[in-house]
Coordinates of C-alpha atoms (C1' of nucleotides) in Angstrom, one line a residue:
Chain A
X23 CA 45.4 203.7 82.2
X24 CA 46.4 207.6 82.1
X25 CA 44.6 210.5 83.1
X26 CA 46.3 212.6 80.5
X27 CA 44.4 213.1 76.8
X28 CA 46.2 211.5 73.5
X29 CA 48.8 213.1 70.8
X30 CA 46.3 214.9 68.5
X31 CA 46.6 212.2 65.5
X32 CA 45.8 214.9 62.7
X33 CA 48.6 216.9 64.2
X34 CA 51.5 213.9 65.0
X35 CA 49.8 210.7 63.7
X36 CA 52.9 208.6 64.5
X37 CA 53.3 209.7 68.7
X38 CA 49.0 208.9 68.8
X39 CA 49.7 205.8 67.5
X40 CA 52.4 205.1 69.6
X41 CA 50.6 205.9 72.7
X42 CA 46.8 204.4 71.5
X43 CA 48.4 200.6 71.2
X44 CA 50.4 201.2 74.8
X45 CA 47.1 202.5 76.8
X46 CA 44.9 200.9 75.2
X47 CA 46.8 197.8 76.5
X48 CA 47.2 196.2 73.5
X49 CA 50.7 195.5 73.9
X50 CA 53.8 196.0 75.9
X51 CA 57.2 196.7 75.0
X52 CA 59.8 193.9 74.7
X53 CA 63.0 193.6 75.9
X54 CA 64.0 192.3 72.6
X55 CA 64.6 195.0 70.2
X56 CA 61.8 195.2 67.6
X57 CA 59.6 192.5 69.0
X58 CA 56.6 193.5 71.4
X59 CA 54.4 191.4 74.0
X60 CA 50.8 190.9 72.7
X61 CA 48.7 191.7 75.6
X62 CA 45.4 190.1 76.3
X63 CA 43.4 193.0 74.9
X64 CA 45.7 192.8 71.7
X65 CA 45.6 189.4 71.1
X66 CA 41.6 188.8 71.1
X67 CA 41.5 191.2 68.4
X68 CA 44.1 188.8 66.4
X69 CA 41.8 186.6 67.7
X70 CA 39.0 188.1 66.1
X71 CA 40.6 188.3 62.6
X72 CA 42.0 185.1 63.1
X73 CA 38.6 183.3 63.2
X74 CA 37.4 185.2 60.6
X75 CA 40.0 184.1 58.1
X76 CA 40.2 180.6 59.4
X77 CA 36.5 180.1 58.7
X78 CA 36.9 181.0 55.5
X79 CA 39.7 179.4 54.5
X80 CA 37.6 175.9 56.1
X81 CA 34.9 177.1 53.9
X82 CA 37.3 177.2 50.6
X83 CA 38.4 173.6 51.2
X84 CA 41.6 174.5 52.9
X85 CA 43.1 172.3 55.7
X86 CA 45.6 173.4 58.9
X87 CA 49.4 172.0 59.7
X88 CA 52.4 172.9 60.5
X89 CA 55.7 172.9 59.5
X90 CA 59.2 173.7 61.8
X91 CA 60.1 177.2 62.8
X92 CA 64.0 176.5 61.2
X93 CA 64.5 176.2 57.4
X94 CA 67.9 174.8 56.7
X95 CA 70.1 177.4 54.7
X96 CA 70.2 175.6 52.0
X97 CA 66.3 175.2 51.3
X98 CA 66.4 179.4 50.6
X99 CA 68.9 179.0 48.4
X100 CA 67.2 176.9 46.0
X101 CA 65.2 179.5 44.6
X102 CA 67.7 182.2 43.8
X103 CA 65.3 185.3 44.0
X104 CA 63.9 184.2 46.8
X105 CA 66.8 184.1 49.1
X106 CA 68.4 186.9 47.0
X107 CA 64.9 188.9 49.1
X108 CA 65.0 187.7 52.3
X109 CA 69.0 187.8 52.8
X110 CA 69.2 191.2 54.3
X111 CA 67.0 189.9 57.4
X112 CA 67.0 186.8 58.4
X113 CA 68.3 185.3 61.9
X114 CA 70.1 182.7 61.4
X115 CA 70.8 179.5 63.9
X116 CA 74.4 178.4 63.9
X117 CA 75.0 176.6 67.6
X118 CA 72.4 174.3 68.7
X119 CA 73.3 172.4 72.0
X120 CA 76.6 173.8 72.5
X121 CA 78.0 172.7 69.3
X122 CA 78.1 174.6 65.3
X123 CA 75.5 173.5 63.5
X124 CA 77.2 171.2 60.3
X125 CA 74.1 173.8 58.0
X126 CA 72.6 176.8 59.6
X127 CA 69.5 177.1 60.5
X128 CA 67.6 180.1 59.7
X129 CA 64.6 181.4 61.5
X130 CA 61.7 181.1 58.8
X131 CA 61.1 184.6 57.7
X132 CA 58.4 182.7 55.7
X133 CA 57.7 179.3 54.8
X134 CA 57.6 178.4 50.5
X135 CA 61.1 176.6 50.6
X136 CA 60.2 174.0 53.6
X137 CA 56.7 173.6 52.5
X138 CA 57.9 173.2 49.2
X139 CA 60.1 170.1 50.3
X140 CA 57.1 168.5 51.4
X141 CA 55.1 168.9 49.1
X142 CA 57.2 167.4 46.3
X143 CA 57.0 164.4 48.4
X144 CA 53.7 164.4 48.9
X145 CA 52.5 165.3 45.4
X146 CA 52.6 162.4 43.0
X147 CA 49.7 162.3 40.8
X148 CA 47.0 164.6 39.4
X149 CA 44.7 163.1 42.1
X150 CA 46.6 164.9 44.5
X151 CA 45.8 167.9 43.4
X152 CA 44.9 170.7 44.3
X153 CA 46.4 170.4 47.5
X154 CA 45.4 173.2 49.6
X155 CA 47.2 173.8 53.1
X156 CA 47.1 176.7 55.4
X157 CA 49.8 177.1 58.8
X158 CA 49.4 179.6 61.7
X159 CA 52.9 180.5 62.8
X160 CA 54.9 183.2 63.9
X161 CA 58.1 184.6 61.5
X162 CA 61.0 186.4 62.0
X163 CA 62.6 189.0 59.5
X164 CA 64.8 191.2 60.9
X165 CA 64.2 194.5 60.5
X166 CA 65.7 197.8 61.0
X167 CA 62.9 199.8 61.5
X168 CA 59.9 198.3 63.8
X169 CA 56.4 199.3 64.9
X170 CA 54.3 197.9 67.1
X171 CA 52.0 195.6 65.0
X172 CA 52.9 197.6 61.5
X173 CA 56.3 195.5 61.5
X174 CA 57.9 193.5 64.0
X175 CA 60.8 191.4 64.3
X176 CA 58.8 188.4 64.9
X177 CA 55.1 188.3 64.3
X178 CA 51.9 185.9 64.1
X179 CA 50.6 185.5 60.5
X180 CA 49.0 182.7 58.6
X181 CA 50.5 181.2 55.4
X182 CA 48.4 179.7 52.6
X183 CA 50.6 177.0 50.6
X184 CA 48.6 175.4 47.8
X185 CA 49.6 173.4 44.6
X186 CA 48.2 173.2 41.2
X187 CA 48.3 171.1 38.2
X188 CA 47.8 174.3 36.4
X189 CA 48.3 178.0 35.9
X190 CA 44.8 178.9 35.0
X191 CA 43.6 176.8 38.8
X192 CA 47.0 178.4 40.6
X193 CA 45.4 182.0 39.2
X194 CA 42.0 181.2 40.6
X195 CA 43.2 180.4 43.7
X196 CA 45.5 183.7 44.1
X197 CA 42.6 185.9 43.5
X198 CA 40.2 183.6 45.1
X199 CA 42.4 184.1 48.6
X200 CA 42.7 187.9 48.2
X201 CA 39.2 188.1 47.8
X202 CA 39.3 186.2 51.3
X203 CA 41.3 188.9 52.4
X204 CA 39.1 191.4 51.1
X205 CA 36.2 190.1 52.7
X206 CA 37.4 189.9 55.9
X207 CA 38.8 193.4 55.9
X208 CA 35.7 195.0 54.6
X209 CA 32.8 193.1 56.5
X210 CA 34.6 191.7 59.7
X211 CA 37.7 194.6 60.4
X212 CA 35.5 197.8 58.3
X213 CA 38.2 198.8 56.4
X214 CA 38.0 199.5 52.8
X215 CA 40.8 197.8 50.6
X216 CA 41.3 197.8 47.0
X217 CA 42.8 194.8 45.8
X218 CA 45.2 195.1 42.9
X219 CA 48.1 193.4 41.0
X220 CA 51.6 194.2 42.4
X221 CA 54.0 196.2 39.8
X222 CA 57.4 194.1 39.4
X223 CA 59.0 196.4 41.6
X224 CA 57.0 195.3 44.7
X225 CA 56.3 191.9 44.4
X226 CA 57.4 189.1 46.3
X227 CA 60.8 187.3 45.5
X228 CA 60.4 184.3 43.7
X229 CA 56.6 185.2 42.5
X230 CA 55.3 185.1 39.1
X231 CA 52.7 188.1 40.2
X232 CA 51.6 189.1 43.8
X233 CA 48.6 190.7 44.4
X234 CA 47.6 192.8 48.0
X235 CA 44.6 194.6 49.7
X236 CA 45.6 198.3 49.8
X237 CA 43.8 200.3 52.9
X238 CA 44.1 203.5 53.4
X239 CA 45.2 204.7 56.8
X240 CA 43.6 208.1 59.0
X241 CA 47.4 209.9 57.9
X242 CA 46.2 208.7 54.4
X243 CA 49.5 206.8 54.3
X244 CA 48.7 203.5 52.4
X245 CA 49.1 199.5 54.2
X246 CA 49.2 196.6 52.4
X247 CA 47.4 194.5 54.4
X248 CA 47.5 190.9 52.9
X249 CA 49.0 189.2 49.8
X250 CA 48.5 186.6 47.7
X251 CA 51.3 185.2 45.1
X252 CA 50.9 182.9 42.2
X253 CA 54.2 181.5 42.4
X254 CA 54.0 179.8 39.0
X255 CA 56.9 177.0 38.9
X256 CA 59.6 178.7 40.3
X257 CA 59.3 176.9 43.7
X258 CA 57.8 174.1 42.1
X259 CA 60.9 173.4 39.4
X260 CA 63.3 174.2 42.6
X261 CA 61.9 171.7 44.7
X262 CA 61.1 169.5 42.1
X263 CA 57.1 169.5 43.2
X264 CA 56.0 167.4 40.2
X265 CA 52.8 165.4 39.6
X266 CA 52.0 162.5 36.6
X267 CA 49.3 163.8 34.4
X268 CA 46.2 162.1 32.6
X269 CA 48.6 160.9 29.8
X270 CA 51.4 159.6 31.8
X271 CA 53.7 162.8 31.2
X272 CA 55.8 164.7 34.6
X273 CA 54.5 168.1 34.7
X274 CA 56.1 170.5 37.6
X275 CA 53.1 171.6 40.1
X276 CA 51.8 175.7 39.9
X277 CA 51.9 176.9 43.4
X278 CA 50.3 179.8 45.6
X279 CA 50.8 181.4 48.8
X280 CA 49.4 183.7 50.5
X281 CA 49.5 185.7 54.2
X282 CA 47.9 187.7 56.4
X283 CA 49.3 189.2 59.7
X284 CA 49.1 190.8 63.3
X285 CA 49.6 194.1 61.0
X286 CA 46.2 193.8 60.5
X287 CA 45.5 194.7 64.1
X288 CA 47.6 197.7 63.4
X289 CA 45.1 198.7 60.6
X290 CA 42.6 198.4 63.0
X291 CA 43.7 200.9 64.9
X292 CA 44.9 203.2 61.9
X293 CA 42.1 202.9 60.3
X294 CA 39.5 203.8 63.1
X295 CA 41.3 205.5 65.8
X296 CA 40.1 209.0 66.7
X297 CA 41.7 211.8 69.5
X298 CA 40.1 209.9 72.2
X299 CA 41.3 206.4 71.6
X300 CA 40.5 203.0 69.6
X301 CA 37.5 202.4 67.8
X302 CA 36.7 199.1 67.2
X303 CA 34.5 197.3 64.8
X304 CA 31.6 195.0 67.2
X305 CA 32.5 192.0 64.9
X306 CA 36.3 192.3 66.3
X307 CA 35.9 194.2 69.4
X308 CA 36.9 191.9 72.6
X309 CA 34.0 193.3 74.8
X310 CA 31.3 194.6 72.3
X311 CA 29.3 196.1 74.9
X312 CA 30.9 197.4 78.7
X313 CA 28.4 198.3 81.6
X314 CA 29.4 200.7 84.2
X315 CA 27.2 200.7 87.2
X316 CA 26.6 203.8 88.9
X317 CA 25.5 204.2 92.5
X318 CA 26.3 206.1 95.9
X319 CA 24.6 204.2 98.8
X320 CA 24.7 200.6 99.3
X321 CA 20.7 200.5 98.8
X322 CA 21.7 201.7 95.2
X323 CA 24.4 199.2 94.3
X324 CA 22.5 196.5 95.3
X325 CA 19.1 197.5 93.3
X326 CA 21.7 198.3 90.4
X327 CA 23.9 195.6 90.5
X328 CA 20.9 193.1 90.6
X329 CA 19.7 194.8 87.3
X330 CA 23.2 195.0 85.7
X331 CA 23.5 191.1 86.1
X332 CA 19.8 190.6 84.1
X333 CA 21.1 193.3 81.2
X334 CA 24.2 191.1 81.2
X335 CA 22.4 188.3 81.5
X336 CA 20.1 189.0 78.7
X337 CA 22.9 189.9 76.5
X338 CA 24.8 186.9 77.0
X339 CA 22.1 184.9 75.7
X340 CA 21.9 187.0 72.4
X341 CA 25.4 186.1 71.9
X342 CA 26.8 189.7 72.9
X343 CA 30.3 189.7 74.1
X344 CA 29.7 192.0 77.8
X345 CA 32.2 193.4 80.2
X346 CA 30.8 194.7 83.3
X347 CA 33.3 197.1 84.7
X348 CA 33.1 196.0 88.8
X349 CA 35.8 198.5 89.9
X350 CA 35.3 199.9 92.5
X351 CA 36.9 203.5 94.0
X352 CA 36.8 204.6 89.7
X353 CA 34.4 207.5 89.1
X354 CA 32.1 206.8 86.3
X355 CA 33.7 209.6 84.5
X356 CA 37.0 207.7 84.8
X357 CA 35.9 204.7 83.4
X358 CA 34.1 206.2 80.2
X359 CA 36.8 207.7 79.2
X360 CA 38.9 204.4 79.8
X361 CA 37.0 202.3 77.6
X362 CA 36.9 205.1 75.2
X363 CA 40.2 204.7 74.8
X364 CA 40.1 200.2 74.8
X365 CA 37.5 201.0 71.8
X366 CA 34.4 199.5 73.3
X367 CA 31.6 200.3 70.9
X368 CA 28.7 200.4 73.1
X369 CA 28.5 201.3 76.4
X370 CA 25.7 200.9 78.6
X371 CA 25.8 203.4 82.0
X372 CA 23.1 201.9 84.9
X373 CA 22.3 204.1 87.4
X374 CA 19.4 203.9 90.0
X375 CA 17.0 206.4 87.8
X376 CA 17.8 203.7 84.8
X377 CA 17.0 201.1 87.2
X378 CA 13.6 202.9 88.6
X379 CA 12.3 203.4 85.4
X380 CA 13.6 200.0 83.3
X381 CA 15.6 201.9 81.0
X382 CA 19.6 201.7 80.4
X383 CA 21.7 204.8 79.4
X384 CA 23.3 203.5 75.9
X385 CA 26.7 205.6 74.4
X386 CA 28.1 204.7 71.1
X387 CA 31.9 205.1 70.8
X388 CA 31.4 206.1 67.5
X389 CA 29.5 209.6 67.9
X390 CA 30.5 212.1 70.9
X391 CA 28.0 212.7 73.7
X392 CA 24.9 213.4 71.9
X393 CA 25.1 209.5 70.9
X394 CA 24.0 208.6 74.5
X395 CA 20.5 208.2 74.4
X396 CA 18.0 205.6 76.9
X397 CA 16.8 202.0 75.6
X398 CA 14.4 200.2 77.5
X399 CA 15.4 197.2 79.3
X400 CA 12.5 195.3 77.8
X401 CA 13.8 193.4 74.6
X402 CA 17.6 194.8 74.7
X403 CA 19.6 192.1 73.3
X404 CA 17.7 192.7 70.5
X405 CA 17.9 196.9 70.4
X406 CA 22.0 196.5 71.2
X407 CA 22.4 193.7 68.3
X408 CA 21.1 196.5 65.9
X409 CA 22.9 199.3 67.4
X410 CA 26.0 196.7 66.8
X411 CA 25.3 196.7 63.8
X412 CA 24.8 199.9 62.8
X413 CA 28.2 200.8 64.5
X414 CA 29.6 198.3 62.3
X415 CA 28.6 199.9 59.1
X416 CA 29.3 203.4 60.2
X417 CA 32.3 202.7 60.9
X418 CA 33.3 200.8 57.2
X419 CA 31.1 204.3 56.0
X420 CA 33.1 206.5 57.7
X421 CA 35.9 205.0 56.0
X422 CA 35.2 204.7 52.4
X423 CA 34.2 208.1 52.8
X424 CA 37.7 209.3 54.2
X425 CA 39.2 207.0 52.1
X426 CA 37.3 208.0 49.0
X427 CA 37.5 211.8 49.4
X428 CA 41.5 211.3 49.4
X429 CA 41.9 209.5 45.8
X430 CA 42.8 211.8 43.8
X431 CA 43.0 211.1 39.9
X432 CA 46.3 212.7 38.2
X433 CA 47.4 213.1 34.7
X434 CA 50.8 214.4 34.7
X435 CA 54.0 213.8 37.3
X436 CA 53.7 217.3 38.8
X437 CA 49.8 216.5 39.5
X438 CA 51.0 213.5 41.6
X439 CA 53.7 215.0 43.4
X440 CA 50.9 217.6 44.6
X441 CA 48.6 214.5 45.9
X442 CA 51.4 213.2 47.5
X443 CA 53.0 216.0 49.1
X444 CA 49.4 217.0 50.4
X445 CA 48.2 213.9 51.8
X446 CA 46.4 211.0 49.6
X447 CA 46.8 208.0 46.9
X448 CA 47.3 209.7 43.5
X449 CA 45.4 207.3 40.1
X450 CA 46.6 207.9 37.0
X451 CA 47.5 206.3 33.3
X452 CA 50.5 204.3 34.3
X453 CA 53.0 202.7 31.8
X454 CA 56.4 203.2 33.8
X455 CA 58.9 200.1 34.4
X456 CA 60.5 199.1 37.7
X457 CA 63.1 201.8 37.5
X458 CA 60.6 205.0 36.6
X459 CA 58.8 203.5 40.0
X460 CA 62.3 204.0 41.6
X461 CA 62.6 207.2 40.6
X462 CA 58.9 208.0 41.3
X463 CA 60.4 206.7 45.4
X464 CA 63.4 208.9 45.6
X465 CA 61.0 212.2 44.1
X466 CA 58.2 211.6 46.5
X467 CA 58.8 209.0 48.7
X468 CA 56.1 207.5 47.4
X469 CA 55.8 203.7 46.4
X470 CA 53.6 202.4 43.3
X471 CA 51.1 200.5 45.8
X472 CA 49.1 198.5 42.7
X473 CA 47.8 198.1 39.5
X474 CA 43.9 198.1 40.7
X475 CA 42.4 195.2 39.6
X476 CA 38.7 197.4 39.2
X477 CA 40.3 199.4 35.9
X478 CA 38.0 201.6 33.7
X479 CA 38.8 200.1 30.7
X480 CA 40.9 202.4 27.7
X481 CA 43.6 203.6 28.4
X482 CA 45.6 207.2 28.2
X483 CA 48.8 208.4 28.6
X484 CA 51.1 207.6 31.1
X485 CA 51.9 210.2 34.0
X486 CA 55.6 210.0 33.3
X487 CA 56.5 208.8 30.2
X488 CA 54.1 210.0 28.1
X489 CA 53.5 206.5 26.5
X490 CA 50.5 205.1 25.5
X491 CA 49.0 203.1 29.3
X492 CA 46.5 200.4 29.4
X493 CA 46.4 200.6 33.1
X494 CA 45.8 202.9 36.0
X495 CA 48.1 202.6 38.9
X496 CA 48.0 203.7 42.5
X497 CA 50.5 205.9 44.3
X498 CA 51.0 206.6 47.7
X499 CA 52.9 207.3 51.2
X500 CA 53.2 204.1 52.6
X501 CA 53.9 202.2 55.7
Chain B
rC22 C1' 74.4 202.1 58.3
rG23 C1' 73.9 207.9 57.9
rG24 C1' 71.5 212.4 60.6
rG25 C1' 69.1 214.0 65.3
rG26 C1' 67.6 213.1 70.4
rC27 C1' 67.3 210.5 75.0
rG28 C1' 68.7 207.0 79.3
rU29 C1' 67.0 209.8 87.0
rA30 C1' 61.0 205.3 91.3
rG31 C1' 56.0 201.2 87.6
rC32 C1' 55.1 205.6 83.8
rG33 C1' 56.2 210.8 82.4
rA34 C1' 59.6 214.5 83.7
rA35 C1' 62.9 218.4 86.7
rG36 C1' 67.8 218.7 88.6
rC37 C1' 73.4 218.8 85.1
rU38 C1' 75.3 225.1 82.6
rU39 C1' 77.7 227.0 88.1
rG40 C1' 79.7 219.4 91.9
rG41 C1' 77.5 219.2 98.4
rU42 C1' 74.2 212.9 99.2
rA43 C1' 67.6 213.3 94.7
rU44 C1' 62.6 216.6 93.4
rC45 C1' 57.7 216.9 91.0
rG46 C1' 53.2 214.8 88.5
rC47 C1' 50.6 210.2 87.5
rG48 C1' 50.1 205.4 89.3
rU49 C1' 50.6 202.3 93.7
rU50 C1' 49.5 200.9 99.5
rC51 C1' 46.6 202.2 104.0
rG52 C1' 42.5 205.2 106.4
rG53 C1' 38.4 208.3 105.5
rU54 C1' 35.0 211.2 102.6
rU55 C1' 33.2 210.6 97.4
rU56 C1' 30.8 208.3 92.7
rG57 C1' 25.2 210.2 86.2
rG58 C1' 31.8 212.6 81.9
rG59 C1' 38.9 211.9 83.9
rA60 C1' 36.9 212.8 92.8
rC61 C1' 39.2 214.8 97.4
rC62 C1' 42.0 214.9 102.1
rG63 C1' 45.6 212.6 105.2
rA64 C1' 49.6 209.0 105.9
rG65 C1' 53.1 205.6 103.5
rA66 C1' 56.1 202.4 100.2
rG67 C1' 59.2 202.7 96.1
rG68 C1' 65.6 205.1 93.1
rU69 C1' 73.0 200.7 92.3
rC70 C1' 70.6 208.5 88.7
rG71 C1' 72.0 203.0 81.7
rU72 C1' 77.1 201.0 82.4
rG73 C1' 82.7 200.9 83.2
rG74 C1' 86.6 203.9 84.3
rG75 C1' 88.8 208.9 85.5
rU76 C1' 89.1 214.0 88.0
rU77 C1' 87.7 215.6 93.2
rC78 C1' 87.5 215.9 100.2
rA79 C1' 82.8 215.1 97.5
rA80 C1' 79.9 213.3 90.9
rA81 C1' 73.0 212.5 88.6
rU82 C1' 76.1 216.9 87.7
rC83 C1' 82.8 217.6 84.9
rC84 C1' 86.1 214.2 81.4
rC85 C1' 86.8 209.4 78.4
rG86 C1' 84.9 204.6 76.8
rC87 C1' 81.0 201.2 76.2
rC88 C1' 75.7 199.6 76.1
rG89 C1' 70.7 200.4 75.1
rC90 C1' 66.3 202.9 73.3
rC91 C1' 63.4 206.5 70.4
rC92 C1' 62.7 209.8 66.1
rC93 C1' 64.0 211.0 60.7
rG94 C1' 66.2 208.5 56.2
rA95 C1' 67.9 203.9 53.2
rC96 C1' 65.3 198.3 53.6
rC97 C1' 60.5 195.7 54.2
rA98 C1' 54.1 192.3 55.4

RNA sequence: CGGGGCGUAGCGAAGCUUGGUAUCGCGUUCGGUUUGGGACCGAGAGGUCGUGGGUUCAAAUCCCGCCGCCCCGACCA
């Protein structure tokens, strides 16, 4: 809680940010370098997304375990690209109860290799396919440049880990899961992705293709906000995950995987954030509607409170997540402004004049003060659901239409440098290999985010090498 | 790991150039008045000045070493 306004975020997007997820009281800093505390307010909006996905992935036939937080060293190095990836930052256990280790442990910076070990020895026969698993776990990679939420040292994701008795199903399942993904970005967090197919360049080590929800941020910097591999049989044939087919014959397995994590909160944030704080969507906001009472004389609080508990209670009962902020000794202006910042979407000011004439005084966090307008008491649970609702879809409207007006389609390398430098994700006819998207890095410093999987069809000339492209690919800033 | 900056009360800062025993704002505690868009008055509490050494009668201040953090790059969900 401050009294003083935010960092403008069109004028220093990364201080606003900085200072949004501290006084918002979404987290606190660590004393571990890189890793941050999830506070309360933080962690029911993982919370939120969390259920979401979980739901879903229930829904899609998926089942929860878990697997150990150390990989043995030698698991990694069974898949060559894989470890050849993660190297750089992983912590690595060498003591454990005051003598070496005989094999380090490592800290799973994800889980394939482990999950892979048990899957060979689960997996005999076709009939034990598909087998569809999901963990929620924390992982560790370390490093050298943190964020709170955008990257950590250690941060809370889930992992899907499925195998396949063939690539056509393994496929299916990828782009099933980023649909997933997709779904819960765009309905439950309001943030328009565009899902796409990772170039070689990005994808992850040891996949046969990776695909990722692209958002676009309120700097216009891209995220990539969840990813889903086909692994093919890379970790399969190095972990020796094989089944017996119809006819008798040992096939190696087709695996998937695919995560989501805390970053998303981060998006959140990114994605909705204005000068005067968080915006939250209602589906993921802790306290979807906040009630400040407002009165001067004992008489007043007592006539107010008693109608503040019937709003609640009314509210309550159409399954509205309420906060009644009881402080006492905080102005009313103080506390708007508060839970301006905290995101609330609605709030709901009762004064006595409310109370005298059965009316509540509602403000929608996402319009200024001409928003505030009076609802009768009479039937409210119902009038706040919709204005729920509505917030909900302005907000994923306000979005597309930021994110929209800031595509820009190129047709030449000097045309994207231009998008770039000024702020957006450049489209164009793409045809380049790995290193033209290195090159494309060190110009602009910005990264080839995707091939979209929505293409136009055709084809044209590539940007930057002129030859003929059947794809268009995205370019942009990105975090 | 390169380039920049910073460590002083819970948070944010001033003081350092020119050494003299620590100041301001916010928060916090107590009392009172307030409360429909960030209230006010009064009285308190709270600091090994990142750390180790050196110079000096005297160090937050000058000198040397170390540690940590932040920002901008390279690396990444």
């Amino acid at each position: 809680m401050s009294n003083q306004p935010l960092p403008s975020p069109t004028q220093d997007f990364s201080a606003w940010y900085n200072d949004i997820v501290y006084r918002a009281d979404l987290c606190d800093q660590s004393p571990v370098r890189g890793c941050i505390i999830i506070k309360p307010y933080g962690y029911e909006i993982w919370e939120g997304i969390k259920g979401a996905l979980d739901m879903r992935f229930k829904a899609t036939g998926h089942v929860n375990a878990y697997f150990p937080l150390f990989i043995p060293m030698s698991y990694l190095q069974r898949e060559a690209q894989h470890v050849e990836g993660f190297s750089p930052e992983l912590a690595i256990v060498t003591i454990g109860g005051g003598e070496t280790l005989a094999e380090p442990l490592v800290v799973r910076p994800t889980s394939e290799t482990i999950i892979g070990e048990s899957f060979a020895k689960w997996i005999q026969s076709y009939r034990d396919l598909p087998l569809l698993m999901n963990q929620w776990a924390n992982v560790v990679r370390w490093e050298m440049r943190t964020r709170p939420f955008l990257r950590t040292a250690e941060f809370l994701w889930q992992e899907g880990h499925t195998a396949h008795a063939t690539h056509d199903e393994a496929e299916e399942e990828t782009l099933q899961m980023l649909d997933v993904y997709a779904d819960v970005a765009v309905n439950v967090a309001a943030i328009p992705v565009i899902k796409g197919l990772k170039a070689e360049s990005e994808k992850f080590a040891g996949a046969l293709r990776t695909y990722s929800i692209e958002a676009m941020m309120g700097d216009k910097k891209a995220l990539q906000s969840g990813t889903s591999h086909n692994l093919g049989q890379n970790f399969a044939k190095a972990f020796n995950i094989q089944y017996l087919d119809r006819s008798n014959q040992l096939q190696h397995c087709w695996t998937t995987s695919w995560g989501l994590s805390t970053r998303m909160v981060g998006a959140v944030i990114m994605a909705h954030g204005d000068e005067k704080g968080l915006r939250l969507p209602p589906k993921l906001a802790p306290h979807q509607v906040v009630i400040v009472p407002i009165y001067k004389t004992d008489d007043e609080k007592s006539g107010v409170m008693a109608a503040v508990e019937s709003i609640k209670k009314q509210l309550v009962s159409g399954n509205i997540r309420v906060w009644v902020d009881r402080r006492e000794d905080l102005s009313p202006g103080f506390k708007y402004n508060d839970w301006e910042m905290r995101g609330v979407p609605v709030r709901l000011e009762v004064g006595p004049k409310d109370v005298a004439n059965n009316v509540v005084m509602a403000a929608r966090r996402d319009m200024g003060k001409e928003g505030k307008r009076s609802l009768p008491q009479e039937n409210l649970a119902a009038s706040v659901s919709a204005l729920l609702d509505e917030i909900q879809a302005n907000l994923l409207a306000q979005a597309t239409a930021f994110r929209d007006a800031n595509i820009f389609d190129v047709k030449t390398y000097d045309e994207l440098k231009q998008v770039v430098e000024a702020g957006g994700f450049a489209r164009g006819w793409y045809a380049g290999d790995s290193s033209d998207d290195k090159r494309i890095k060190n110009d602009t410093q910005a990264t080839h985010r995707c091939f979209p999987l929505e293409q136009p069809g055709g084809g044209g000339e590539c940007l930057l090498t002129g030859k003929q492209a059947e794809k268009l690919a995205l370019f942009a800033k990105a975090y």
